mmCIF file of C-alpha atoms and ligand atoms in Angstrom:
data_model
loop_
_atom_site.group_PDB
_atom_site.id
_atom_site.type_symbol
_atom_site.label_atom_id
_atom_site.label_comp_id
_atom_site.label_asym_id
_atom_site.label_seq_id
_atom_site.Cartn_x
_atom_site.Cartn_y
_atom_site.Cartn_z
ATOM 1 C CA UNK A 1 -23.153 -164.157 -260.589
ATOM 2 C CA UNK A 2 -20.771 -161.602 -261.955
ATOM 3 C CA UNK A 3 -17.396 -160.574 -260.683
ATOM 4 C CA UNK A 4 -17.626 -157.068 -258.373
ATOM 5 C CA UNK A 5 -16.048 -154.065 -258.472
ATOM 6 C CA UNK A 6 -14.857 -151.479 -255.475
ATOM 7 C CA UNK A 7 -13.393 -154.545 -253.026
ATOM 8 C CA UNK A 8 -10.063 -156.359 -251.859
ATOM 9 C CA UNK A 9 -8.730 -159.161 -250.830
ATOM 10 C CA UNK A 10 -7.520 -159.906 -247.201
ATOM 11 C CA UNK A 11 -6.065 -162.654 -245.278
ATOM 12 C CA UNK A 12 -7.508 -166.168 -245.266
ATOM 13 C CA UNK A 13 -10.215 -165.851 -247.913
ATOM 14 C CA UNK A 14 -11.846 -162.636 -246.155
ATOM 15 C CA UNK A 15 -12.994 -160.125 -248.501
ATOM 16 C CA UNK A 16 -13.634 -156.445 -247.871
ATOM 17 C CA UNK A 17 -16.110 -154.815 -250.037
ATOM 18 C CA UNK A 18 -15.460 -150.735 -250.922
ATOM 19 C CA UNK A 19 -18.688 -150.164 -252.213
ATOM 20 C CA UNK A 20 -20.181 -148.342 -249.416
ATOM 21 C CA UNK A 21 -19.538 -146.799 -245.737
ATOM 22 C CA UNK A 22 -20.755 -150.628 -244.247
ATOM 23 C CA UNK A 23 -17.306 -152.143 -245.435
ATOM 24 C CA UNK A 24 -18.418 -155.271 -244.577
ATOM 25 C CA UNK A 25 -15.775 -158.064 -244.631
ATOM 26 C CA UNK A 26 -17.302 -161.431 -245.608
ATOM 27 C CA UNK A 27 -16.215 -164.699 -245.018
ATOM 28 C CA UNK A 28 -16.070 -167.303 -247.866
ATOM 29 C CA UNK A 29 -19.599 -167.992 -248.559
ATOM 30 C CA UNK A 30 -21.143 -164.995 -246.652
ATOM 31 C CA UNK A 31 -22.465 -162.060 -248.141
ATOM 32 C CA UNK A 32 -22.794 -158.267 -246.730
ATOM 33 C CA UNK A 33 -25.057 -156.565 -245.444
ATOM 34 C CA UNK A 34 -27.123 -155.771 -248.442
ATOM 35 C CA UNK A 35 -27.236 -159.399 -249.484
ATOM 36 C CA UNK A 36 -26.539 -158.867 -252.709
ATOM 37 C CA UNK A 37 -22.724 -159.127 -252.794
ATOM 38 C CA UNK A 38 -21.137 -162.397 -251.769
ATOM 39 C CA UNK A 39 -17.875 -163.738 -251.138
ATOM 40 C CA UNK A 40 -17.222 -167.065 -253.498
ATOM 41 C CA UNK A 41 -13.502 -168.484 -253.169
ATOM 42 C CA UNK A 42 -12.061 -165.527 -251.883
ATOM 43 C CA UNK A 43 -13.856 -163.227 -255.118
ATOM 44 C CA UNK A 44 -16.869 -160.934 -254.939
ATOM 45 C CA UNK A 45 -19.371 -161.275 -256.984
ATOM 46 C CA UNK A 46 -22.740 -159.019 -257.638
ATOM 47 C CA UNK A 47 -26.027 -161.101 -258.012
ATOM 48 C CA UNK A 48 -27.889 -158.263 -259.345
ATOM 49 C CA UNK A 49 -25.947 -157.650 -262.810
ATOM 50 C CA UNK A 50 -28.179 -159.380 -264.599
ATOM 51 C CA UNK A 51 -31.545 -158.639 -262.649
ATOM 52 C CA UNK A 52 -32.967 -155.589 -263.098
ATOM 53 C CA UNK A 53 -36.617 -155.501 -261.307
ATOM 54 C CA UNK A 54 -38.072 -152.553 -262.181
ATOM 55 C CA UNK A 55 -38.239 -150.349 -265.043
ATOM 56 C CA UNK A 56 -40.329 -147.690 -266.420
ATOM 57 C CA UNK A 57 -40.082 -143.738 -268.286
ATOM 58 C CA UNK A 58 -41.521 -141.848 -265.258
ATOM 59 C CA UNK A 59 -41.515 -137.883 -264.892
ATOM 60 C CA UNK A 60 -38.121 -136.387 -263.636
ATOM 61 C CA UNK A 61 -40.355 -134.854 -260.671
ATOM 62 C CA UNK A 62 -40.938 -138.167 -259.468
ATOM 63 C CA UNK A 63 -37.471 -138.418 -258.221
ATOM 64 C CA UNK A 64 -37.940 -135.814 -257.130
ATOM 65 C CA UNK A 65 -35.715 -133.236 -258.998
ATOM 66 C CA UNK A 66 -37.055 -130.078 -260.011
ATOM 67 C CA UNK A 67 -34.507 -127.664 -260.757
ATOM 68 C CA UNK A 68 -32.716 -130.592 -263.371
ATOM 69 C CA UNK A 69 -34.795 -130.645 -267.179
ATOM 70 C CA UNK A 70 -37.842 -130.191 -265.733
ATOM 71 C CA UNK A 71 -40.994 -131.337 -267.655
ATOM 72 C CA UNK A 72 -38.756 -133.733 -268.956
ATOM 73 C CA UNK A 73 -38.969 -137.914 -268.653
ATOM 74 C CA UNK A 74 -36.618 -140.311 -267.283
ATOM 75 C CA UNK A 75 -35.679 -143.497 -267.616
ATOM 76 C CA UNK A 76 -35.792 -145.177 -264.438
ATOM 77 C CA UNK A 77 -33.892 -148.516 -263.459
ATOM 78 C CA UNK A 78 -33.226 -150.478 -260.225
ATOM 79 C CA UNK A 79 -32.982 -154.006 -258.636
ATOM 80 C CA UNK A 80 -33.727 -155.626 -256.096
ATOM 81 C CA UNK A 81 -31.385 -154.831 -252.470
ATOM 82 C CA UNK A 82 -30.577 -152.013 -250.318
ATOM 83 C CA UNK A 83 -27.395 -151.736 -247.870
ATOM 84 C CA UNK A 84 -29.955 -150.029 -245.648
ATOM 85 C CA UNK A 85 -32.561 -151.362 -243.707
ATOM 86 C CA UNK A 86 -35.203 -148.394 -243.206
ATOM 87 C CA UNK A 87 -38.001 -149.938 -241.290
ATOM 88 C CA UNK A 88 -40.444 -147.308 -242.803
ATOM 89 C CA UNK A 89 -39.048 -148.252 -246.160
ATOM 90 C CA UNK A 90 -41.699 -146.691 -248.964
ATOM 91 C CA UNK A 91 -39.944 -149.679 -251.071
ATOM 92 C CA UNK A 92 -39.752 -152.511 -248.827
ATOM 93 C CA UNK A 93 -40.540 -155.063 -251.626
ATOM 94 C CA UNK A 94 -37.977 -154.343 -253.629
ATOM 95 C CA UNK A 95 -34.986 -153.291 -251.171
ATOM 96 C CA UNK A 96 -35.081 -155.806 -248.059
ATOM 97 C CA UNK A 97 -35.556 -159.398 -249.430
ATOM 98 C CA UNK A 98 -32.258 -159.916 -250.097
ATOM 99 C CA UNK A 99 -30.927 -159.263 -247.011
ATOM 100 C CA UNK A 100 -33.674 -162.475 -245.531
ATOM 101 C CA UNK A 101 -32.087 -164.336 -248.131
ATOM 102 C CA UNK A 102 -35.570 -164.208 -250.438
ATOM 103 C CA UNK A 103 -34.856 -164.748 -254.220
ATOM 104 C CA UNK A 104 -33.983 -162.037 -256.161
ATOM 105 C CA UNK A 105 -35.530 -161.057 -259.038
ATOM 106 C CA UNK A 106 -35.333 -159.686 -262.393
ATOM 107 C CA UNK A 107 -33.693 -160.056 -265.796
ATOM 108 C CA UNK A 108 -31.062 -159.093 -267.591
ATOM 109 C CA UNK A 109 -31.362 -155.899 -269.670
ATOM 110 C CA UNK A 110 -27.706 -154.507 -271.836
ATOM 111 C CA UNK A 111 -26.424 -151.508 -271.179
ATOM 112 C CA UNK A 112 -27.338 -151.050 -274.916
ATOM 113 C CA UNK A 113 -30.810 -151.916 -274.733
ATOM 114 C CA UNK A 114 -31.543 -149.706 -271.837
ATOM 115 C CA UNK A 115 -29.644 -146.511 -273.949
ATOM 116 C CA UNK A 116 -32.225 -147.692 -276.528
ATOM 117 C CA UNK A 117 -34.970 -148.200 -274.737
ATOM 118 C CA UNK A 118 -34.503 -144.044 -273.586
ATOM 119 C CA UNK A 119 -33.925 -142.586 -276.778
ATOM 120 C CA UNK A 120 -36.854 -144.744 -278.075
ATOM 121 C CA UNK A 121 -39.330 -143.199 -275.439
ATOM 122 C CA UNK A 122 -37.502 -139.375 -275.771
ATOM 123 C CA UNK A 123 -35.922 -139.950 -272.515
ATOM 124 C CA UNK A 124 -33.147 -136.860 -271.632
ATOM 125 C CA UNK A 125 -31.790 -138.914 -268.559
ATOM 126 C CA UNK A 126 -31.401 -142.424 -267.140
ATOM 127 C CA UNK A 127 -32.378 -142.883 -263.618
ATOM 128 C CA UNK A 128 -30.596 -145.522 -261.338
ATOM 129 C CA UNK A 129 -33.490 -145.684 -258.535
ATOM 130 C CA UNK A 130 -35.967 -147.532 -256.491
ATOM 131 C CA UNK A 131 -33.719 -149.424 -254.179
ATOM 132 C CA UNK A 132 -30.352 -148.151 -253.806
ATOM 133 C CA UNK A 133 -28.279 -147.596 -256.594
ATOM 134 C CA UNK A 134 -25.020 -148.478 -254.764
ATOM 135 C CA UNK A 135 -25.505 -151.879 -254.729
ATOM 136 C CA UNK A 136 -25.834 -152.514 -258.336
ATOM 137 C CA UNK A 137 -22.844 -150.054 -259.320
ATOM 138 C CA UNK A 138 -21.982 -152.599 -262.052
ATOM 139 C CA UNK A 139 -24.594 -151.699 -263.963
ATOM 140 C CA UNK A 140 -24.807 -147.727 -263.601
ATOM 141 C CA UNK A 141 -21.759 -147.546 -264.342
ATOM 142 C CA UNK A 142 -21.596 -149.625 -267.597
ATOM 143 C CA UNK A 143 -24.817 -147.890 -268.395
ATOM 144 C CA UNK A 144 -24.294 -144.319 -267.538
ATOM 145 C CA UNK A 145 -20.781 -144.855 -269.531
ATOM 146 C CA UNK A 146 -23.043 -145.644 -272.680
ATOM 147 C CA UNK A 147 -25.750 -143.455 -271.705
ATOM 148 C CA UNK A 148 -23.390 -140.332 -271.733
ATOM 149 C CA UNK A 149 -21.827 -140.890 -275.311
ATOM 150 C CA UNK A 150 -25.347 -141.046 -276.472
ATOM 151 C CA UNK A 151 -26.084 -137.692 -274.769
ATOM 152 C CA UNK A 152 -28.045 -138.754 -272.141
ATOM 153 C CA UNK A 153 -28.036 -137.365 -268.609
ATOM 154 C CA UNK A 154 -27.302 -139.735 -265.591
ATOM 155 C CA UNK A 155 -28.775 -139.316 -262.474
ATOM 156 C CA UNK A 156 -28.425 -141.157 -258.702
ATOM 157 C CA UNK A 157 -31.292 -140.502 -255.897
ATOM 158 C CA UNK A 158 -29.788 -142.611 -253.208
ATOM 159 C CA UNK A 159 -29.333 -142.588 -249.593
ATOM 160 C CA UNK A 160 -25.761 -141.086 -249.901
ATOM 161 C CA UNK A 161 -24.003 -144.380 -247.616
ATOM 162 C CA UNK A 162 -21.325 -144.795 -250.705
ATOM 163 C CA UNK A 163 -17.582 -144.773 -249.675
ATOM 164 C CA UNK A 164 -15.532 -142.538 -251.080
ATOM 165 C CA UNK A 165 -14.373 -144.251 -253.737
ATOM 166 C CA UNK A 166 -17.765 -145.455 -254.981
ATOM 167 C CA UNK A 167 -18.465 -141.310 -256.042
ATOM 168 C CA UNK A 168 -15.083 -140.699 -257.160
ATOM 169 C CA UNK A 169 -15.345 -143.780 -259.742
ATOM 170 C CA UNK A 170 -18.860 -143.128 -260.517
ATOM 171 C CA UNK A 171 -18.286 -138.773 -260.477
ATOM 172 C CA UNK A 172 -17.272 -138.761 -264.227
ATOM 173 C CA UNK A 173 -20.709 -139.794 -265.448
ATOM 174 C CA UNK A 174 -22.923 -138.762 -262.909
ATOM 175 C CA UNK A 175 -24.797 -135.461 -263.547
ATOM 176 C CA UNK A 176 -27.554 -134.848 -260.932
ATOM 177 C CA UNK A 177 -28.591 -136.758 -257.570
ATOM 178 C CA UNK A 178 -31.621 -136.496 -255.335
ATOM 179 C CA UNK A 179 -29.637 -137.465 -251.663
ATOM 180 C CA UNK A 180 -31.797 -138.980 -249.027
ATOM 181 C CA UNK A 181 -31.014 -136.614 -245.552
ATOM 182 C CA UNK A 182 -33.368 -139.468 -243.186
ATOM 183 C CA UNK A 183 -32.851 -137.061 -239.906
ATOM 184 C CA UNK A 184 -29.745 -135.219 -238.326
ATOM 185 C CA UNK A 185 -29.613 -137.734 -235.524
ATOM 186 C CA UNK A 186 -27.149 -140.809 -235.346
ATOM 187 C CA UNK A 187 -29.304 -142.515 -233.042
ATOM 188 C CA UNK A 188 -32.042 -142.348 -235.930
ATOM 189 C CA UNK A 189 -29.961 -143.498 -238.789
ATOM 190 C CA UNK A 190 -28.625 -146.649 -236.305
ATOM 191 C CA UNK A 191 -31.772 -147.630 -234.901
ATOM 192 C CA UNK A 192 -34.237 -147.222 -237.951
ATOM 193 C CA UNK A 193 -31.388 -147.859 -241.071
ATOM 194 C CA UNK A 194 -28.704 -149.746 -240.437
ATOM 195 C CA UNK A 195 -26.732 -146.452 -241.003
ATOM 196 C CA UNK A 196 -24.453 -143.728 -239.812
ATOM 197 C CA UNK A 197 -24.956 -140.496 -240.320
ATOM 198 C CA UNK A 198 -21.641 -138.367 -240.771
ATOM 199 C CA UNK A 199 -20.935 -140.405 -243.704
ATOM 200 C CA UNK A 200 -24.080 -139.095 -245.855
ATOM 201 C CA UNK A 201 -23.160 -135.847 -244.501
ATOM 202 C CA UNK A 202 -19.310 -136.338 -246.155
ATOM 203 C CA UNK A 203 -20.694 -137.227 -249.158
ATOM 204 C CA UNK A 204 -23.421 -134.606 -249.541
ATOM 205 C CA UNK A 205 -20.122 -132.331 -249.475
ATOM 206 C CA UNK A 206 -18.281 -134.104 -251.619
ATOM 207 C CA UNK A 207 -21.136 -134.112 -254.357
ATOM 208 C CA UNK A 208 -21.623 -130.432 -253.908
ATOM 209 C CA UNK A 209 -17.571 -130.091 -254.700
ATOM 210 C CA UNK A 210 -17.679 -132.600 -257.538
ATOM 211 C CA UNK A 211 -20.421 -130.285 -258.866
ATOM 212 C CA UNK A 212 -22.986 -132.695 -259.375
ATOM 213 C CA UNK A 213 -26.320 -131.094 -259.761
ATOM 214 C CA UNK A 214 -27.906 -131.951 -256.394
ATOM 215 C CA UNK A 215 -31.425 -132.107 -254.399
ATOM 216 C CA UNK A 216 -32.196 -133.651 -251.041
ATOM 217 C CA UNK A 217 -35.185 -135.134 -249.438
ATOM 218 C CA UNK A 218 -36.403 -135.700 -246.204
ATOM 219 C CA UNK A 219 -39.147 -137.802 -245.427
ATOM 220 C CA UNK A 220 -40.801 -136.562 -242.094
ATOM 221 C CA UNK A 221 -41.835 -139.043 -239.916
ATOM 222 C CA UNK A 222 -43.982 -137.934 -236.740
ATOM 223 C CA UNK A 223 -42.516 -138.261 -233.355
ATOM 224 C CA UNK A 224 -39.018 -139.659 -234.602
ATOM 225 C CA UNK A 225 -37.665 -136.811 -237.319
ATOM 226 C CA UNK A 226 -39.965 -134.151 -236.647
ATOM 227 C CA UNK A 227 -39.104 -131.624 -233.889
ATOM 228 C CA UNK A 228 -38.325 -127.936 -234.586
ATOM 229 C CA UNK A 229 -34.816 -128.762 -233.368
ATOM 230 C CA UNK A 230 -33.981 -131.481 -235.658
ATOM 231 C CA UNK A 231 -35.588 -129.355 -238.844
ATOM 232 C CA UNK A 232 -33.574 -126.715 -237.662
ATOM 233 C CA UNK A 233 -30.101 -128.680 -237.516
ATOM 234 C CA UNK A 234 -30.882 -129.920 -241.680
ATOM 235 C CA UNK A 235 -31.896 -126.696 -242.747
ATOM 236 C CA UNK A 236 -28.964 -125.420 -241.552
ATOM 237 C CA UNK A 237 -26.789 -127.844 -242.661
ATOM 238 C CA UNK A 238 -27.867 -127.656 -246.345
ATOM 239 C CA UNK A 239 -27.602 -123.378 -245.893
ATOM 240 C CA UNK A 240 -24.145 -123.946 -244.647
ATOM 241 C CA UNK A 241 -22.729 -126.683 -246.433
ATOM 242 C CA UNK A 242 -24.602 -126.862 -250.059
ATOM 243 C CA UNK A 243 -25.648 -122.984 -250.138
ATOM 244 C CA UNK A 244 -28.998 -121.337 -249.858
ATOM 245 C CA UNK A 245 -29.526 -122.565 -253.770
ATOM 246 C CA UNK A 246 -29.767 -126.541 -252.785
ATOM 247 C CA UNK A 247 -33.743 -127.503 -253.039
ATOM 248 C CA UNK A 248 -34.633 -129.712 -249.875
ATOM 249 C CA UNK A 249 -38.004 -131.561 -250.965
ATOM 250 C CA UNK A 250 -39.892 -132.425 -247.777
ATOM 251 C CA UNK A 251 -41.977 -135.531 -248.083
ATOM 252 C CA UNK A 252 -45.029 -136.919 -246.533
ATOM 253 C CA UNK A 253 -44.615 -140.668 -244.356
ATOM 254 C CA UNK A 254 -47.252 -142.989 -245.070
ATOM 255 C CA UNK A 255 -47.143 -146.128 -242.899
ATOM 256 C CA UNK A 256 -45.512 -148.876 -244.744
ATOM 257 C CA UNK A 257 -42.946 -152.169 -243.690
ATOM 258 C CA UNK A 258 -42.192 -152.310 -240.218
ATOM 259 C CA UNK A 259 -43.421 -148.438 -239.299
ATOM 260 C CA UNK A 260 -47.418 -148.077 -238.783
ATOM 261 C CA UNK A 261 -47.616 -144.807 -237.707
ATOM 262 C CA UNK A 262 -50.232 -141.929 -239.083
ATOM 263 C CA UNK A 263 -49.334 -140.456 -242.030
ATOM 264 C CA UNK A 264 -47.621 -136.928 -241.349
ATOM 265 C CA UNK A 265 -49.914 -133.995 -241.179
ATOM 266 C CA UNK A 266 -49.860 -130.939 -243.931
ATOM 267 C CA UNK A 267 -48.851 -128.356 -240.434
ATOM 268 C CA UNK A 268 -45.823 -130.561 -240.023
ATOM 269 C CA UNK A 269 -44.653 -130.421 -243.470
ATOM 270 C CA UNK A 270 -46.038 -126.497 -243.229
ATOM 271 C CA UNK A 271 -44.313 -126.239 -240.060
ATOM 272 C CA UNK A 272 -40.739 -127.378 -241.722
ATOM 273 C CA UNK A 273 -40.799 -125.226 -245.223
ATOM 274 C CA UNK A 274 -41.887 -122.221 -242.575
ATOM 275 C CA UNK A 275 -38.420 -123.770 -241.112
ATOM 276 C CA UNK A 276 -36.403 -124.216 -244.153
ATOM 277 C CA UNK A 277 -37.445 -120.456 -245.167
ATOM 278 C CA UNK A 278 -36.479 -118.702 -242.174
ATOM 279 C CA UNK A 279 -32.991 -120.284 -242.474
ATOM 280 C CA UNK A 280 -32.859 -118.795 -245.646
ATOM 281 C CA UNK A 281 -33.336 -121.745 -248.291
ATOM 282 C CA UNK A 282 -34.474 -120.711 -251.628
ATOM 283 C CA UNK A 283 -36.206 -123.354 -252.991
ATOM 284 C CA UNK A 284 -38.246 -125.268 -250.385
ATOM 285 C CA UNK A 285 -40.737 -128.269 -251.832
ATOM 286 C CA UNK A 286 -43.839 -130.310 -250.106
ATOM 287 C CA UNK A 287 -43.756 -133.754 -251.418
ATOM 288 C CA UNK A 288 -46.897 -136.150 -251.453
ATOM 289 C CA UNK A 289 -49.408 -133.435 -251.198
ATOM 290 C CA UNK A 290 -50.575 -132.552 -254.567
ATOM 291 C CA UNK A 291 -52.195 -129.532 -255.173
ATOM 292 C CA UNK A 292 -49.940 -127.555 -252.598
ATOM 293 C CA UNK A 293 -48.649 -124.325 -253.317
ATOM 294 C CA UNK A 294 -45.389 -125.201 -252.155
ATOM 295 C CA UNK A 295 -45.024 -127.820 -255.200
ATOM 296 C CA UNK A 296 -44.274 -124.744 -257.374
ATOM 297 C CA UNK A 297 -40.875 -123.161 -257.947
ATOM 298 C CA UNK A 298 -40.638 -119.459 -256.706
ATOM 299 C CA UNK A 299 -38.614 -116.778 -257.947
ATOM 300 C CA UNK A 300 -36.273 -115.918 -255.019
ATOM 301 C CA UNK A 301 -35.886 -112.250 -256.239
ATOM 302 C CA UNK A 302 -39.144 -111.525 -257.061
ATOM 303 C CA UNK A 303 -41.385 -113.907 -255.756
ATOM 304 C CA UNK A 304 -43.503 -114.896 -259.042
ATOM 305 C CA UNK A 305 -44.331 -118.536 -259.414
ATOM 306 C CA UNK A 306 -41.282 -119.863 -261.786
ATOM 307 C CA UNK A 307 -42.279 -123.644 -262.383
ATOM 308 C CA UNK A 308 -46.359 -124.252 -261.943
ATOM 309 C CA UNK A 309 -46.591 -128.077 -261.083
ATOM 310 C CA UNK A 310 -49.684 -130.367 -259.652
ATOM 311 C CA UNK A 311 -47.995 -133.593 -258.403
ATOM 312 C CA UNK A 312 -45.832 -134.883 -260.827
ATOM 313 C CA UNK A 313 -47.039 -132.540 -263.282
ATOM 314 C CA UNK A 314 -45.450 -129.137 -264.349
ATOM 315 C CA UNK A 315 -47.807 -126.987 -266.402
ATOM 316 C CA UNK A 316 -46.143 -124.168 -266.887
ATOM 317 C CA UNK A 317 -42.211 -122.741 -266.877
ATOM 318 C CA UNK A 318 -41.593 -119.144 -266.649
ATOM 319 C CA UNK A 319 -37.742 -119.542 -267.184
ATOM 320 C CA UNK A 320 -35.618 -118.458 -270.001
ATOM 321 C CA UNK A 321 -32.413 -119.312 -270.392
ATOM 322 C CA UNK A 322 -31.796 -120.106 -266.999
ATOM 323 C CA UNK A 323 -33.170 -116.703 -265.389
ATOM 324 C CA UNK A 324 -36.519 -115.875 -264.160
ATOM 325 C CA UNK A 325 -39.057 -114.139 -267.209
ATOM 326 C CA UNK A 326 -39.987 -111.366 -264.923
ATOM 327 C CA UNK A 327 -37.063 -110.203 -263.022
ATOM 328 C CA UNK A 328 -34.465 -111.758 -265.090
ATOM 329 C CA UNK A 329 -32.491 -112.914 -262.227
ATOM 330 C CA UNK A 330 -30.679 -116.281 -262.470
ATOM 331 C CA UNK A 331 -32.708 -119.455 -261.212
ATOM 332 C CA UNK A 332 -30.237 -122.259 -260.000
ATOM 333 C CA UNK A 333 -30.324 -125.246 -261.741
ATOM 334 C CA UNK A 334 -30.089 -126.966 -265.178
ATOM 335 C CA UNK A 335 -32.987 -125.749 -267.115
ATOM 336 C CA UNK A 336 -32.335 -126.556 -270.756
HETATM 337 S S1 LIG B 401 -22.409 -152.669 -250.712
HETATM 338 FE FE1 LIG B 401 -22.210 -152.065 -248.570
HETATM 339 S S2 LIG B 401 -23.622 -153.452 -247.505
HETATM 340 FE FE2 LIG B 401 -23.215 -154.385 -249.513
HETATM 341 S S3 LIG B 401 -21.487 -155.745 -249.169
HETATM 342 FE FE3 LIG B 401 -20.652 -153.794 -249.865
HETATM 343 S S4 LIG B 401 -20.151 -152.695 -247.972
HETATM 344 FE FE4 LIG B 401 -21.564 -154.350 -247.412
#
């Protein structure tokens, strides 16, 4: 156990954690909602410092970010716990034991050792990842602190549930995020999270302002996220909000956890880039259907294919110096 950050004491022994838009208050003994932050004597403590579960130098499309060093590799860190509870969780193994109180897993990796471990496998960026990387804030931020003096990138892809103060403390080091947008109903985030929804919407604006490089992803589930109406309402959101130049990846459900429904078919995801288009987004992705066209980065000008990929793959950038090679118009993003 290690002492948190982002909380306060209250009356009685009560403690209120800060960390994200839950602000769970937890009696002595008790912890929140993620399970992974627990009240002891009237003190917080994390009991995921020391236990990272998963780590491994994946492509920085898997995250998915495409407009942010593309081609390049990532380092990519997380633990165990999630302050949602997503009951078509792609990652159920890793971000809902905790909350059961199941064991939690993993060991203890420095700061220093991680910044090594990059550099040692020509990593540009560490990636905090996998579950949520909200609840283990202690150790992105230590990290990204290192990571950043040895000119590394830092980059989040969370469900965007932080509180306010959990961005602001983590904004200096931060330098891209791929933001989870579930649906653009409240009834959906409550029912099938554990979440709200205006406060991912806040924070989507406040990344955009802190001028964080930033992506978002929707994974389509059919019959609960799916209707033209509800594509409609995010597309819209991200033209209005984060401009035309914000990529929205769309992503393919596959039954997994508590959610057995088919997988979602190619029209769907068809059916919302056709959406996402029309509003006017520039850069529109499929996700989880390799070999697509609409895995590869478009010049908005001119229409010639910018970034080739297959999957996780990119075989072929037509960029140069952040402007397209035909029509020289600038691309958005963070190319070199
Ligand atoms: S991180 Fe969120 S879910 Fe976990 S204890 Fe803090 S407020 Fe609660």
């Amino acid at each position: 156990m290690h002492p948190a950050i982002l909380w306060k004491r209250l009356d009685e022994g009560l403690a209120q954690c800060e960390l994200c838009s839950h602000f769970c208050v937890l009696a002595l003994g008790k912890s929140g909602k993620c399970g992974v932050r627990v009240n002891q004597e009237g003190t917080l403590y994390t009991l995921v410092k020391d236990k990272i579960a998963a780590l491994n130098v994946d492509p920085i499309e898997k995250k998915p970010l495409f407009h942010f060093l593309p081609k390049s590799t990532t380092l990519s860190l997380g633990t165990m716990g999630c302050n949602f509870a997503c009951t078509f969780c792609q990652n159920y193994t890793l971000s809902q034991p905790p909350k059961h109180g199941r064991p939690i897993y993993g060991e203890e990796i420095s700061p220093k050792q991680l910044v090594s471990f990059a550099r040692q496998y020509n990593c540009a960026s560490i990636s905090y990842t996998y579950s949520e990387p909200t609840i283990f804030i202690e150790i992105v931020l230590e990290t990204a602190q290192l990571a950043k003096k040895n000119n590394l990138k830092n980059i989040l892809v969370t469900n965007g549930f932080q509180s306010k103060k959990c961005l602001q403390t983590l904004n200096a080091y931060i330098d891209a995020a791929n933001v989870d947008l579930k649906s653009f109903q409240e009834s959906f985030y409550s029912s099938y999270c554990d979440g709200h929804l205006k406060p991912v919407l806040n924070n989507l604006e406040l990344i955009k302002k802190m001028g964080w490089w930033l992506e978002l992803t929707t994974l389509i589930i059919p019959g609960l996220n799916d209707s033209e109406q509800e594509l409609k309402q995010i597309a819209s959101f991200i033209y209005n909000h984060l401009g035309p130049d914000t990529p929205w990846h769309i992503s393919r459900y596959h039954p997994a956890y508590k959610k057995h429904l088919p997988p979602t078919p190619t029209s769907t995801l068809e059916k919302a880039y056709t959406i996402g288009k029309e509003i006017g987004l520039n850069y529109v992705y499929l996700g989880n259907t390799p070999g697509h066209q609409t895995e590869n980065t478009f010049c908005p000008f001119c229409g010639k294919v910018l970034i080739k990929r297959y999957g996780f793959q990119v075989q072929e950038i037509r960029i140069t110096h952040n402007s397209c090679s035909f029509c020289q118009q600038k691309i958005a993003g963070i190319f070199a």
